[in-house]
Coordinates of C-alpha atoms in Angstrom, one line a residue:
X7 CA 0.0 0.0 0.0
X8 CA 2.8 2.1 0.6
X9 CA 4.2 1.8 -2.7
X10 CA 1.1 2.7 -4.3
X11 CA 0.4 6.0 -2.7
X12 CA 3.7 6.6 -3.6
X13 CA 2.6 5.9 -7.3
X14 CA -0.5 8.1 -6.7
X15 CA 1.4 10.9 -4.7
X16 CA 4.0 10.8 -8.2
X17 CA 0.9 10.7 -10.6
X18 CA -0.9 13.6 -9.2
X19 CA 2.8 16.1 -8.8
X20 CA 3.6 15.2 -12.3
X21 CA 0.9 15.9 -13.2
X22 CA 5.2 46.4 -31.0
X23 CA 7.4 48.8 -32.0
X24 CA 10.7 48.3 -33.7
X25 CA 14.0 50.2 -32.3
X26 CA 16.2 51.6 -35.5
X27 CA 19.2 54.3 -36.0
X28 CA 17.9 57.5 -37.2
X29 CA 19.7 58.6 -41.0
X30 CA 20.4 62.2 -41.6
X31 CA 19.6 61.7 -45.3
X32 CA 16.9 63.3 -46.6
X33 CA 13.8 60.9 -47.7
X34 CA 11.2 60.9 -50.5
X35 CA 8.7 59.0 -51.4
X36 CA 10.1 56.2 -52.7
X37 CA 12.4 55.1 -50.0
X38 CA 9.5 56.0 -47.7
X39 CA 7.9 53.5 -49.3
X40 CA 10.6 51.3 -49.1
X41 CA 11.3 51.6 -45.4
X42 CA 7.5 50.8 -44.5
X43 CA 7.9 47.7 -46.9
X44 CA 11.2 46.6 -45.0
X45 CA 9.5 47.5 -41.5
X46 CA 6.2 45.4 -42.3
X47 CA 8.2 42.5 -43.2
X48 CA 10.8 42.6 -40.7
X49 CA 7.8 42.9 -37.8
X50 CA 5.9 39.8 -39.3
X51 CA 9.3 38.0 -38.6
X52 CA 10.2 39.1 -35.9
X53 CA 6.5 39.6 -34.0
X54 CA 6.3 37.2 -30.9
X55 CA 3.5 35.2 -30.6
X56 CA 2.2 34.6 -26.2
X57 CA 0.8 31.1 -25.5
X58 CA -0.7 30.3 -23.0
X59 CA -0.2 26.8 -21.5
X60 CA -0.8 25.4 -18.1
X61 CA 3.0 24.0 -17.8
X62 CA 1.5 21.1 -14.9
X63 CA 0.7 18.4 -16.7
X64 CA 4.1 15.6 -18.1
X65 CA 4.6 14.9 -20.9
X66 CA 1.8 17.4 -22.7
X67 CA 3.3 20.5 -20.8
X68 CA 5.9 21.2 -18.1
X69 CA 9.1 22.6 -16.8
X70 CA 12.3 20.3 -17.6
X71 CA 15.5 20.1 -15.5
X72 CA 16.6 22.9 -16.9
X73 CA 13.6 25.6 -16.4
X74 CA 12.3 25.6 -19.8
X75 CA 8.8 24.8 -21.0
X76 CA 9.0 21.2 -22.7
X77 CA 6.3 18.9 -23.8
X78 CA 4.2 17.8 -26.2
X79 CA 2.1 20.5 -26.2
X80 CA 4.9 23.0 -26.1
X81 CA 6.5 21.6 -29.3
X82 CA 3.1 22.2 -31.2
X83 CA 3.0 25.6 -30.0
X84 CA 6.9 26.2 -31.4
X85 CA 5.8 24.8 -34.5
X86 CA 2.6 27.1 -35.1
X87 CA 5.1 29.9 -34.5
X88 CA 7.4 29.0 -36.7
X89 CA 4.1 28.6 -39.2
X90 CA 3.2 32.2 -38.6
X91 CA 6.8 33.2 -38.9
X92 CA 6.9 34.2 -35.5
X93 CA 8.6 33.7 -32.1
X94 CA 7.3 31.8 -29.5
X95 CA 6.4 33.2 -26.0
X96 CA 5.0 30.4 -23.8
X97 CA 3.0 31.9 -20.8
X98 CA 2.9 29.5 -18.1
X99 CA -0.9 29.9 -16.6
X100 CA -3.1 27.8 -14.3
X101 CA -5.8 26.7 -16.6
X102 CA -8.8 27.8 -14.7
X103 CA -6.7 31.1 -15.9
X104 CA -5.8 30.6 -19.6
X105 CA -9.2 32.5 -20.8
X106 CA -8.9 35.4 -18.7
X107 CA -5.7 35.9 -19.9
X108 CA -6.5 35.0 -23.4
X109 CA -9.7 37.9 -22.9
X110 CA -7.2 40.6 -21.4
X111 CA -4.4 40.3 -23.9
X112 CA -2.2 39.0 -21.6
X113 CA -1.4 35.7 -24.3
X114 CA -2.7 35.8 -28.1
X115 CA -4.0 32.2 -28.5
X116 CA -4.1 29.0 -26.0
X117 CA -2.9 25.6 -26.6
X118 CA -3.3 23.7 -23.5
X119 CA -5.5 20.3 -24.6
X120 CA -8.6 22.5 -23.9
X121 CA -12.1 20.8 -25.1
X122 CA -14.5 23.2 -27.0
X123 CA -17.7 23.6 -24.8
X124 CA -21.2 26.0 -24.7
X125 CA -19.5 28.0 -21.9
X126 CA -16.4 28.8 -22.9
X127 CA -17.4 29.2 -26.3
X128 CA -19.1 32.2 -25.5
X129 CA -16.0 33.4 -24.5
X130 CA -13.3 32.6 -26.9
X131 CA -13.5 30.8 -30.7
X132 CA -12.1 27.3 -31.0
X133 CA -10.1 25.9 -33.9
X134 CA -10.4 22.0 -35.2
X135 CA -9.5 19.7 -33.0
X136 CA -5.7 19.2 -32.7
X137 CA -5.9 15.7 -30.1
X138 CA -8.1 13.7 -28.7
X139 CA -8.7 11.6 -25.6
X140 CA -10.6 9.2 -24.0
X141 CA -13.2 8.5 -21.5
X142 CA -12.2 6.2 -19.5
X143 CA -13.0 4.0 -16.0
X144 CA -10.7 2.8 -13.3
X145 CA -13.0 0.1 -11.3
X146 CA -12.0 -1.9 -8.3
X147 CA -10.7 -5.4 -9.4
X148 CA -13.3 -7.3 -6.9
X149 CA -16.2 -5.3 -8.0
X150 CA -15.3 -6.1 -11.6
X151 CA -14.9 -9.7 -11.1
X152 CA -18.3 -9.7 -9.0
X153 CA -20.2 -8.0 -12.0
X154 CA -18.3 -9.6 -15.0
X155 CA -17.1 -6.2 -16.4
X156 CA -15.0 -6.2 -19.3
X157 CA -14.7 -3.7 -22.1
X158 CA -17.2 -6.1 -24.2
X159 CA -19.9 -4.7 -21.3
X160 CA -22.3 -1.8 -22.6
X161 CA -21.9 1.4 -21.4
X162 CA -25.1 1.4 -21.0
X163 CA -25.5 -1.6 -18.8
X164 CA -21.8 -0.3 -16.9
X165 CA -23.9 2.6 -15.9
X166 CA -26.8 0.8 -14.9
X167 CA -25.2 -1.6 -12.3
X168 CA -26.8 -1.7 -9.1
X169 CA -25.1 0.1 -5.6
X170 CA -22.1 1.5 -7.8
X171 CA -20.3 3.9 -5.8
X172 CA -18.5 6.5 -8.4
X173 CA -15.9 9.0 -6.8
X174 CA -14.7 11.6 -9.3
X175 CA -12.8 14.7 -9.2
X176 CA -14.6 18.3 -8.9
X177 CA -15.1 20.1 -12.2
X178 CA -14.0 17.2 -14.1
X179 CA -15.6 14.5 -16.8
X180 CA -14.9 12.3 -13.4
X181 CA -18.3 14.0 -12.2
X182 CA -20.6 15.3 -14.9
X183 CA -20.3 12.6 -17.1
X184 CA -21.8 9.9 -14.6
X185 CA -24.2 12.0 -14.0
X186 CA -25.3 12.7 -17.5
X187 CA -26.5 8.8 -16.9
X188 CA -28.0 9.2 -14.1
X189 CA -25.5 8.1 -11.5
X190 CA -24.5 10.1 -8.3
X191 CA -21.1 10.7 -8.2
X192 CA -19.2 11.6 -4.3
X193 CA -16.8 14.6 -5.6
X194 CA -13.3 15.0 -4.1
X195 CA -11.2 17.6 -4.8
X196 CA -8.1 15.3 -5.6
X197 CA -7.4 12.7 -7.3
X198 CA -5.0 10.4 -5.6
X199 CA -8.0 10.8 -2.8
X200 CA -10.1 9.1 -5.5
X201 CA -7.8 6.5 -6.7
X202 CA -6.9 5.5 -2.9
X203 CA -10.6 4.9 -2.4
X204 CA -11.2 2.6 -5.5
X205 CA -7.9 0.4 -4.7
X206 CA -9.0 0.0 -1.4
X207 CA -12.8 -0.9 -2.0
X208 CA -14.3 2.5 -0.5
X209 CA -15.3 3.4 -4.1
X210 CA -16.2 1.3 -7.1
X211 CA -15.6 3.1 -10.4
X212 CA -13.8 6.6 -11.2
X213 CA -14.1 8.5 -14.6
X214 CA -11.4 10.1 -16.6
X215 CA -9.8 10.5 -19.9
X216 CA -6.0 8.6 -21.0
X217 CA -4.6 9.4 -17.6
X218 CA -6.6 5.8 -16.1
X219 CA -4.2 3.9 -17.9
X220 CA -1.6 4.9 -16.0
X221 CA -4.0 4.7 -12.5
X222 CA -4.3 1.4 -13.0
X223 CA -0.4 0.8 -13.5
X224 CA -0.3 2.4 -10.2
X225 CA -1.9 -0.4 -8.8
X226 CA -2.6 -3.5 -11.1
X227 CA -3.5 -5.8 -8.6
X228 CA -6.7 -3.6 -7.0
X229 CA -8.0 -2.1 -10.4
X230 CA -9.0 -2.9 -13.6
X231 CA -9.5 0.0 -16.4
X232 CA -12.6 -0.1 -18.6
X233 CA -12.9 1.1 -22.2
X234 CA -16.1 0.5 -22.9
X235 CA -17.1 3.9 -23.0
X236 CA -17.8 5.4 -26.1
X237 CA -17.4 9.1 -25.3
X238 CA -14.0 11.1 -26.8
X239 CA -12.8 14.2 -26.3
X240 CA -11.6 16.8 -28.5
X241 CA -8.6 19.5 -27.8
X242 CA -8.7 22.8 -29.8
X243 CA -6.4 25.7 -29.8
X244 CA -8.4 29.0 -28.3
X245 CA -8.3 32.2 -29.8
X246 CA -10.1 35.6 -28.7
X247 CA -13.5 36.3 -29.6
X248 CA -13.8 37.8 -33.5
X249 CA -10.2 37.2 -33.9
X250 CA -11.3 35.1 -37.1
X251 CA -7.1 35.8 -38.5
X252 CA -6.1 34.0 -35.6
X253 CA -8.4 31.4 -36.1
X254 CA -7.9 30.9 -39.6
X255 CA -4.5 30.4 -39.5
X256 CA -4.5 27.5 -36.5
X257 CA -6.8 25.9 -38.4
X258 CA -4.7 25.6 -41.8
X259 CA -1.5 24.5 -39.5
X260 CA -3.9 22.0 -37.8
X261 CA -4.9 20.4 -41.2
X262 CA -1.1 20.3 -41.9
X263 CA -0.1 18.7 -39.2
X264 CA -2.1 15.5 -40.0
X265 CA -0.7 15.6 -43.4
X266 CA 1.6 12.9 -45.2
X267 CA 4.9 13.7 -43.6
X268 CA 3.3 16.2 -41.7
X269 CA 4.0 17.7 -37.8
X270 CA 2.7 14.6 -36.3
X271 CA 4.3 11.9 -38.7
X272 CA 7.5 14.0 -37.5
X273 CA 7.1 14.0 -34.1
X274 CA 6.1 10.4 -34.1
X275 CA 9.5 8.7 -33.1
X276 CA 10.0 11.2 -30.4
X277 CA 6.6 10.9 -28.7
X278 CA 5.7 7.2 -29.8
X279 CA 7.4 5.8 -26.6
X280 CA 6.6 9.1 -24.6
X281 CA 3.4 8.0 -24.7
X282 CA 3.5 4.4 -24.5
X283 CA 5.3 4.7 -21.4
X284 CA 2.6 7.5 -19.9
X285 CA 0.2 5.2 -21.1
X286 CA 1.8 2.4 -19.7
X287 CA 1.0 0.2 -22.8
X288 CA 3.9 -0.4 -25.1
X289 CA 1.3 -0.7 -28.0
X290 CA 0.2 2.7 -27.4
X291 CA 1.9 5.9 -29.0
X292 CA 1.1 9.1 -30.5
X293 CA -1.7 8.5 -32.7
X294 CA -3.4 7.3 -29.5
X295 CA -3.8 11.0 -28.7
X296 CA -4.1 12.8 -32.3
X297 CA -6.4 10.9 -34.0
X298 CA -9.9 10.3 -33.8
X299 CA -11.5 7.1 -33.0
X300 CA -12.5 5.2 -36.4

């Protein structure tokens, strides 16, 4: 037991203007014109573009050994900078903060594996999605055995299952999406709380996305994970309100990205075991998270 809070305690923690000399020749027209040209396309290089990302959450976004933002989601964001021939700024913000900062001005566009929803869309404009993930269930090992659950069980039937007790964390899919079927969910307010219950028999099921692989890894011998659940998430990149420029260009470098030799084929080798290893499933790797399921 003491080795899996361990796990769980490791699981939650890893979680302008241009300046220029002034000439004493005189000017005309023409190299007036010419000096504006020069300026416009020396700004559009040289421009920095802010993103914000919640830099909390290995391997999509966090601080490596040496201070600097690294991560899946980091390289995506170099990438669309380099599309828009710009240089990157990565703003490390909480997420509960990334749209008031996208609203104030404080970062130009967000790319922090945020799904599109009613609310925040009447905030901010979303792009296509860029990744995806899954919804997911860690369940208690006895409980499964009792009820026969295996991923060939219907959600529908999953959900139905007499005296289930689901535990799920505050503000998540953990919660609302059990109770979209009808199920009462006890809230806590963090997750290794929730994944202590299940492994110990206090709870019965917890809800979440791709992370539940890697619960269940914690502690193989208490849990099983079901994948029955047909739900899957979609990540877009966030722009602010009317900025239709914005949004237009994110989504011509998303369609590039999944392109023949595209971002993703080229990031592929690097992130391939990344994720299998997050995952904890060697058969696992990027596509796991990019790509919609078939």
């Amino acid at each position: 037991m003491k080795k899996f809070n361990k796990l769980v305690l490791s699981l939650v923690l890893c979680t302008g203007g241009i300046a220029g000399c002034s000439s004493e020749t005189a000017s005309s027209p023409e190299t007036d014109t010419l000096k504006t040209q020069a300026s416009v396309t020396t700004q559009e290089v040289t421009d920095t573009l802010k993103v914000g990302v919640d830099l909390k959450f290995p391997p999509f976004s966090y601080i490596d050994e040496n201070g600097d933002p690294a991560g899946f989601e980091v390289d995506v964001a170099n990438a669309f900078g380099e599309f828009m021939g710009k240089e990157v700024e990565i703003v490390n913000t909480d997420f509960s903060l990334l749209i008031p900062a996208l609203e104030t001005g404080d970062v130009d566009i967000l790319i922090a594996d945020m799904a599109k929803t009613d609310e925040r869309s009447q905030k901010v404009d979303f792009s296509v999605p860029y990744r995806y993930s899954y919804t997911l269930a860690l369940v208690n090992k006895d409980f499964a055995n009792l009820h026969n659950i295996t991923d060939e069980m219907p959600e529908d039937k999953f959900f139905a299952l007499d005296d289930t007790n689901f535990v799920g964390l505050s503000g998540t899919k953990g919660v609302y999406y059990p109770q979209s079927k009808g199920v009462d969910v006890t809230e806590v307010t963090e997750i290794g709380t929730g994944l202590i219950e299940v492994s110990q028999g206090f709870a019965d099921v917890l809800i979440a996305s791709n992370e539940v692989h890697s619960f269940h890894a914690a502690d193989p011998e208490n849990t099983i994970v079901y994948g029955g659940i047909k739900a899957q998430d979609a990540s877009n990149f966030a722009v602010r309100k009317g900025d239709s420029e914005m949004l237009d260009k994110a989504n011509e470098f998303i369609a590039s990205m999944y392109e023949d030799g595209g971002l993703y084929d080229q990031m592929a080798e690097e992130y391939d075991p990344i994720i299998a290893e997050f995952l904890h499933n060697d058969d696992l790797g990027l596509s796991y998270i990019v790509n919609p399921t078939n």
